[in-house]
XYZ file of N, CA and C in Angstrom:
459
model
N 34.392 -18.126 4.816
C 35.054 -17.005 4.749
C 34.252 -16.120 5.326
N 34.861 -15.756 5.563
C 34.803 -14.066 6.766
C 34.621 -13.276 6.075
N 33.547 -11.877 6.716
C 33.759 -10.579 5.230
C 33.101 -10.869 4.366
N 33.504 -9.333 3.906
C 32.379 -9.646 2.666
C 32.929 -9.436 1.363
N 32.989 -10.244 0.479
C 33.518 -10.498 -0.771
C 32.967 -9.780 -1.769
N 33.199 -9.286 -2.583
C 33.358 -8.202 -3.924
C 33.162 -9.361 -5.456
N 33.055 -8.808 -6.497
C 32.821 -9.685 -7.660
C 32.700 -9.001 -8.592
N 33.539 -8.752 -9.776
C 34.138 -7.380 -10.415
C 32.711 -7.453 -11.099
N 32.656 -6.589 -11.561
C 30.855 -6.386 -12.932
C 31.641 -7.273 -13.421
N 30.210 -7.495 -14.496
C 29.828 -7.566 -13.701
C 29.191 -8.530 -13.002
N 28.160 -8.520 -12.073
C 27.776 -8.935 -11.028
C 27.024 -10.762 -11.110
N 28.331 -11.635 -11.280
C 27.225 -12.715 -11.425
C 27.910 -14.189 -10.009
N 26.905 -14.672 -9.186
C 27.488 -13.942 -7.852
C 27.496 -16.237 -8.391
N 27.200 -16.518 -9.206
C 27.109 -17.969 -9.351
C 28.567 -18.774 -9.362
N 29.684 -17.466 -10.838
C 31.119 -17.415 -10.021
C 31.957 -17.580 -9.075
N 31.367 -16.889 -8.117
C 31.716 -17.018 -7.167
C 31.068 -17.855 -5.571
N 30.153 -18.331 -5.912
C 29.846 -19.187 -4.855
C 29.119 -20.916 -5.761
N 29.720 -21.793 -4.966
C 29.521 -23.134 -5.194
C 28.312 -22.978 -5.344
N 27.518 -23.664 -6.292
C 25.999 -23.532 -5.842
C 25.070 -23.909 -6.874
N 23.578 -23.713 -7.349
C 22.563 -24.439 -8.652
C 22.567 -22.829 -8.555
N 21.510 -22.928 -10.421
C 20.670 -21.768 -10.233
C 19.703 -22.107 -9.665
N 18.893 -20.913 -8.482
C 17.785 -21.384 -7.569
C 18.047 -21.291 -6.347
N 19.251 -21.885 -6.747
C 19.358 -22.310 -4.505
C 19.568 -20.884 -3.579
N 18.801 -21.461 -2.275
C 18.656 -19.625 -1.615
C 19.790 -20.230 -0.561
N 21.170 -19.021 -1.345
C 22.387 -18.858 -0.470
C 22.443 -18.608 0.721
N 21.836 -17.819 1.716
C 21.392 -17.187 2.575
C 20.046 -16.016 2.710
N 20.569 -15.246 3.924
C 18.986 -14.723 3.726
C 19.451 -13.447 5.122
N 18.574 -12.239 4.528
C 19.834 -11.306 4.817
C 18.443 -11.071 6.003
N 18.634 -9.729 7.071
C 17.712 -9.797 7.676
C 17.604 -7.093 7.980
N 16.526 -7.355 7.819
C 16.440 -6.108 7.903
C 15.610 -5.387 8.744
N 16.811 -4.559 9.528
C 15.199 -3.553 10.391
C 15.890 -2.390 9.213
N 14.008 -1.531 9.327
C 13.938 -0.413 9.047
C 13.336 0.946 10.472
N 13.400 1.256 10.743
C 11.948 2.039 11.555
C 11.301 3.151 11.131
N 9.791 2.123 11.393
C 8.467 2.751 9.862
C 7.541 3.584 11.067
N 8.695 4.512 12.271
C 7.244 5.006 12.784
C 6.399 6.614 12.361
N 7.698 7.249 11.554
C 6.883 7.872 11.023
C 6.179 8.176 10.158
N 6.057 6.554 8.985
C 4.952 6.134 8.608
C 3.904 6.021 9.409
N 3.806 5.323 10.628
C 3.024 5.020 11.282
C 2.447 6.122 11.485
N 3.572 7.247 12.542
C 3.107 8.705 13.026
C 1.860 9.364 11.711
N 1.872 9.048 10.216
C 2.133 9.775 9.165
C 0.374 8.832 9.148
N 0.701 7.632 9.142
C -1.116 7.110 9.224
C -2.075 7.511 10.003
N -1.396 7.355 11.273
C -2.281 7.650 11.704
C -3.057 8.908 11.685
N -1.951 9.797 11.848
C -2.568 11.263 11.527
C -3.661 11.765 10.687
N -3.467 11.031 9.037
C -4.129 10.702 8.345
C -5.800 10.751 9.175
N -5.418 9.120 9.830
C -7.249 8.432 10.112
C -7.389 9.611 10.294
N -7.894 10.099 11.476
C -7.180 11.216 12.704
C -8.084 12.221 11.802
N -7.811 12.913 10.723
C -7.986 14.220 10.187
C -9.144 13.219 9.418
N -9.021 12.493 8.219
C -10.298 11.568 8.094
C -11.565 11.959 8.749
N -11.316 10.752 9.769
C -12.181 10.675 10.644
C -13.192 11.596 11.021
N -11.982 13.010 11.950
C -12.182 14.827 12.078
C -13.461 14.995 11.798
N -13.213 15.413 9.949
C -13.923 15.417 8.875
C -15.318 14.584 8.369
N -15.277 13.981 8.558
C -15.908 13.243 8.454
C -16.460 12.659 9.608
N -17.016 13.545 10.833
C -17.776 13.903 11.588
C -18.501 15.122 11.615
N -17.494 15.966 11.006
C -18.222 17.784 10.585
C -18.791 17.483 9.737
N -18.795 16.694 8.854
C -20.170 16.397 7.541
C -21.098 16.359 8.245
N -20.914 14.675 9.243
C -21.952 14.718 9.412
C -22.962 15.187 10.437
N -22.247 15.935 10.681
C -23.446 17.596 11.849
C -24.176 18.141 10.820
N -23.090 19.059 10.127
C -23.275 19.243 9.034
C -25.130 19.193 8.272
N -24.584 17.452 7.770
C -26.106 17.466 7.437
C -26.829 17.221 7.488
N -26.713 16.602 8.819
C -27.865 16.636 10.220
C -28.521 17.772 10.902
N -27.753 19.378 10.235
C -28.576 20.680 10.672
C -28.675 21.121 8.630
N -28.549 20.159 8.144
C -28.711 21.447 6.686
C -29.993 20.291 7.174
N -30.376 18.562 6.594
C -31.487 17.496 7.015
C -32.897 18.320 8.227
N -31.979 18.269 8.918
C -33.172 19.021 9.970
C -33.927 20.021 9.607
N -32.680 21.153 8.558
C -33.715 22.526 8.770
C -34.980 22.635 7.874
N -34.933 21.149 6.856
C -35.390 20.670 5.944
C -37.094 20.166 6.197
N -36.885 19.142 7.057
C -37.883 18.239 7.628
C -37.875 18.396 8.892
N -38.071 19.711 10.223
C -38.336 20.278 10.761
C -39.549 21.578 10.715
N -40.113 21.753 10.189
C -41.394 22.219 9.602
C -42.374 21.428 8.925
N -41.821 20.028 8.648
C -42.973 19.712 8.093
C -43.229 18.530 9.174
N -42.751 18.600 10.009
C -42.724 17.908 11.419
C -43.653 18.485 11.984
N -43.428 20.305 12.215
C -43.854 20.736 12.868
C -45.711 20.942 12.379
N -45.312 21.101 11.098
C -46.432 21.266 10.465
C -48.354 19.653 10.466
N -47.111 18.236 10.809
C -48.347 17.126 10.918
C -48.369 16.851 12.092
N -47.147 17.894 13.043
C -47.859 18.020 14.518
C -48.694 18.532 14.652
N -49.094 20.084 13.855
C -50.010 20.865 14.254
C -51.706 20.177 13.674
N -51.164 19.679 12.502
C -52.365 19.283 11.690
C -53.481 17.879 13.105
N -51.877 16.737 13.784
C -52.242 16.160 14.717
C -53.012 16.633 15.746
N -52.374 17.147 15.947
C -53.540 18.534 17.642
C -55.099 19.055 16.619
N -55.115 19.498 15.317
C -56.046 19.569 14.641
C -57.097 18.497 15.236
N -57.135 18.275 14.779
C -57.749 16.686 14.359
C -58.373 16.077 15.067
N -57.626 15.939 16.211
C -58.018 14.990 17.350
C -58.541 16.098 17.588
N -59.053 17.296 18.223
C -59.626 18.153 18.557
C -61.060 18.081 17.342
N -60.802 18.401 15.844
C -62.149 18.158 15.439
C -63.107 16.479 16.090
N -61.954 16.316 15.445
C -62.733 14.614 16.216
C -63.484 15.216 17.730
N -62.732 15.455 18.652
C -63.972 15.581 19.904
C -65.253 16.685 19.591
N -65.346 17.257 18.370
C -66.604 18.372 18.367
C -65.491 19.914 18.222
N -64.717 20.422 18.248
C -63.989 21.453 18.239
C -63.049 21.927 17.160
N -64.669 22.160 15.861
C -63.703 22.556 15.006
C -63.064 24.453 14.369
N -63.200 24.982 16.054
C -62.198 25.855 15.596
C -61.265 26.523 15.890
N -60.089 25.228 15.825
C -58.326 25.628 15.512
C -58.047 25.616 14.539
N -57.013 26.369 14.236
C -56.258 25.905 12.837
C -54.768 25.358 13.120
N -54.885 25.326 12.110
C -53.812 24.970 11.832
C -52.212 25.441 11.805
N -51.194 25.545 12.318
C -50.321 26.314 12.566
C -49.378 25.754 11.235
N -49.178 27.062 10.488
C -48.662 27.279 9.651
C -46.608 27.206 9.946
N -45.718 27.496 8.473
C -44.436 27.193 8.311
C -44.087 28.115 7.466
N -42.917 28.374 6.982
C -41.931 29.384 6.234
C -42.640 28.668 4.788
N -42.392 27.387 4.463
C -42.779 26.638 3.210
C -43.877 27.328 2.186
N -43.651 27.028 1.027
C -45.625 27.519 0.727
C -45.927 26.310 0.295
N -45.786 25.403 0.803
C -45.978 24.247 0.143
C -47.500 23.769 1.343
N -46.708 23.828 2.811
C -46.656 24.015 4.239
C -48.408 24.762 4.250
N -47.396 25.600 4.473
C -48.723 26.523 4.036
C -49.684 26.721 2.997
N -49.945 26.214 1.707
C -50.935 26.028 1.161
C -52.366 24.692 1.814
N -51.156 24.160 2.191
C -51.697 22.385 3.383
C -52.173 22.746 4.199
N -52.004 24.313 4.685
C -52.978 24.891 6.213
C -53.701 25.011 5.971
N -53.738 26.000 5.222
C -54.901 26.573 4.252
C -56.573 26.278 4.460
N -55.743 25.226 3.245
C -56.906 23.551 2.704
C -57.592 23.416 3.559
N -56.718 22.827 4.536
C -57.539 22.011 5.965
C -58.618 22.715 7.052
N -57.668 24.237 6.995
C -58.322 25.423 7.988
C -59.461 25.615 7.356
N -59.586 26.029 6.353
C -60.613 26.165 5.713
C -60.806 25.153 5.402
N -61.359 23.662 5.450
C -62.223 22.491 5.566
C -62.687 22.800 6.737
N -61.623 22.912 8.348
C -62.691 23.114 9.508
C -63.353 24.016 9.403
N -63.888 25.214 8.203
C -64.373 26.111 9.318
C -65.474 26.044 8.487
N -65.716 24.777 6.495
C -66.777 24.815 6.492
C -67.482 23.693 7.306
N -66.735 23.086 7.596
C -67.190 21.570 8.501
C -68.387 23.156 10.595
N -67.183 24.040 10.339
C -67.936 24.560 11.363
C -69.880 25.167 10.946
N -69.462 25.692 10.099
C -70.358 26.450 9.903
C -71.312 25.200 9.204
N -71.552 25.111 8.523
C -72.281 23.611 8.419
C -72.934 22.944 9.570
N -72.187 22.879 10.519
C -72.083 21.986 11.689
C -73.750 23.080 12.304
N -73.019 24.752 12.398
C -73.775 25.084 13.619
C -75.569 25.231 12.292
N -74.940 25.622 10.757
C -76.337 25.143 10.463
C -77.232 24.467 10.604
N -76.691 22.339 11.132
C -76.913 22.285 11.074
C -78.068 21.787 12.736
N -77.385 22.547 13.138
C -77.571 22.403 14.734
C -78.803 23.598 14.246
N -78.793 24.533 14.574
C -79.485 25.555 14.442
C -81.032 24.982 13.724
N -81.145 24.286 13.009
C -82.374 23.673 12.190
C -82.649 22.485 13.060
N -82.377 21.799 13.685
C -82.505 20.708 14.715
C -82.944 21.339 15.577
N -82.850 22.624 15.397
C -83.229 23.171 16.992
C -84.210 23.458 16.850
N -83.901 24.021 15.708
C -85.892 25.126 15.287
C -86.899 23.438 14.696
N -86.170 22.530 14.208
C -86.984 21.371 14.499
C -87.819 21.121 15.357
N -87.390 20.727 16.644
C -87.665 19.859 17.917
C -88.595 21.127 18.079
N -88.035 22.409 18.198
C -88.902 23.264 19.058
C -90.201 23.092 18.590
N -90.095 23.337 17.165
C -91.881 22.777 16.500
C -93.044 21.913 17.031
N -91.622 21.210 17.298
C -92.561 19.130 17.327
C -92.983 19.660 18.862
N -92.068 19.882 19.743
C -92.624 20.312 21.534
C -93.986 21.013 21.070
N -94.141 22.127 20.045
C -95.302 23.035 20.545
C -96.257 21.829 19.864
N -95.823 21.366 18.664
C -96.696 20.186 18.172
C -97.409 19.125 19.373
N -96.217 18.775 20.327
C -97.762 17.350 21.717
C -98.129 19.026 22.742
N -97.612 19.980 22.341
C -98.085 21.014 23.926
C -99.838 21.612 22.992
N -99.991 21.063 22.418
C -101.056 22.325 21.367
C -101.757 20.607 21.401
N -103.367 20.688 21.724
C -104.044 20.136 21.193
C -104.588 19.718 19.738
N -104.985 18.362 19.654
C -105.856 18.665 18.019
C -106.755 19.189 18.585
N -106.948 19.731 17.180
C -108.261 20.911 16.819
C -109.603 19.579 16.832
N -110.590 20.647 17.611
C -111.800 19.133 17.914
C -112.779 19.719 16.268
N -113.385 19.130 15.886
C -113.987 19.094 14.651
C -115.011 18.295 14.167
N -115.814 18.831 13.533
C -116.335 17.126 12.605
C -115.582 15.608 12.720
N -116.175 14.571 13.472
C -115.459 13.660 13.543
C -114.299 13.824 13.985
N -114.330 14.139 15.203
C -113.506 14.566 15.473
C -113.085 13.773 17.201
N -114.160 13.137 17.394
C -114.442 13.025 18.502
C -114.000 11.490 18.987
N -114.756 10.879 20.747
C -113.959 9.890 20.750
C -114.960 8.809 20.261
N -115.854 9.104 19.420
C -116.514 7.983 18.879
C -116.831 8.187 17.546
N -115.283 8.581 16.705
C -115.423 9.672 15.584
C -114.810 8.445 14.682
N -115.338 8.743 13.550
C -114.820 7.060 12.759
C -114.661 7.989 11.970
N -113.359 6.795 11.196
C -112.237 7.957 9.882
C -112.393 7.057 8.883
């Protein structure tokens, strides 16, 4: 049969075709232009990608704003402690804007000042002690009864 056959309503295909129910009588080939759907999908993916990159950049700036002051504080503490380990207690920890880091810097700076003060006092007392020892070595022992070469203790 050539051409298109139409059936009267209601459509009952098995009435016009010699086939059993469930048999395949033919196939339909459809060609559709989906370039507009593809373009829409690509633009959506591109838009989401750009928004994601912008959000990541903003997150990086926010996180750096919170973390950098603490990194600077830790670097300052590291530098001061390295110098203190070598005997230089006069350096101070550099403070940042946050209240917590200012408190930590203040505690460390106070501790270093106390250590410097204690070590200076110890040094002066040791100098006094060594100076008296030197004087005692230079001063001959007092001679008196029982202090000669033949003295008996």
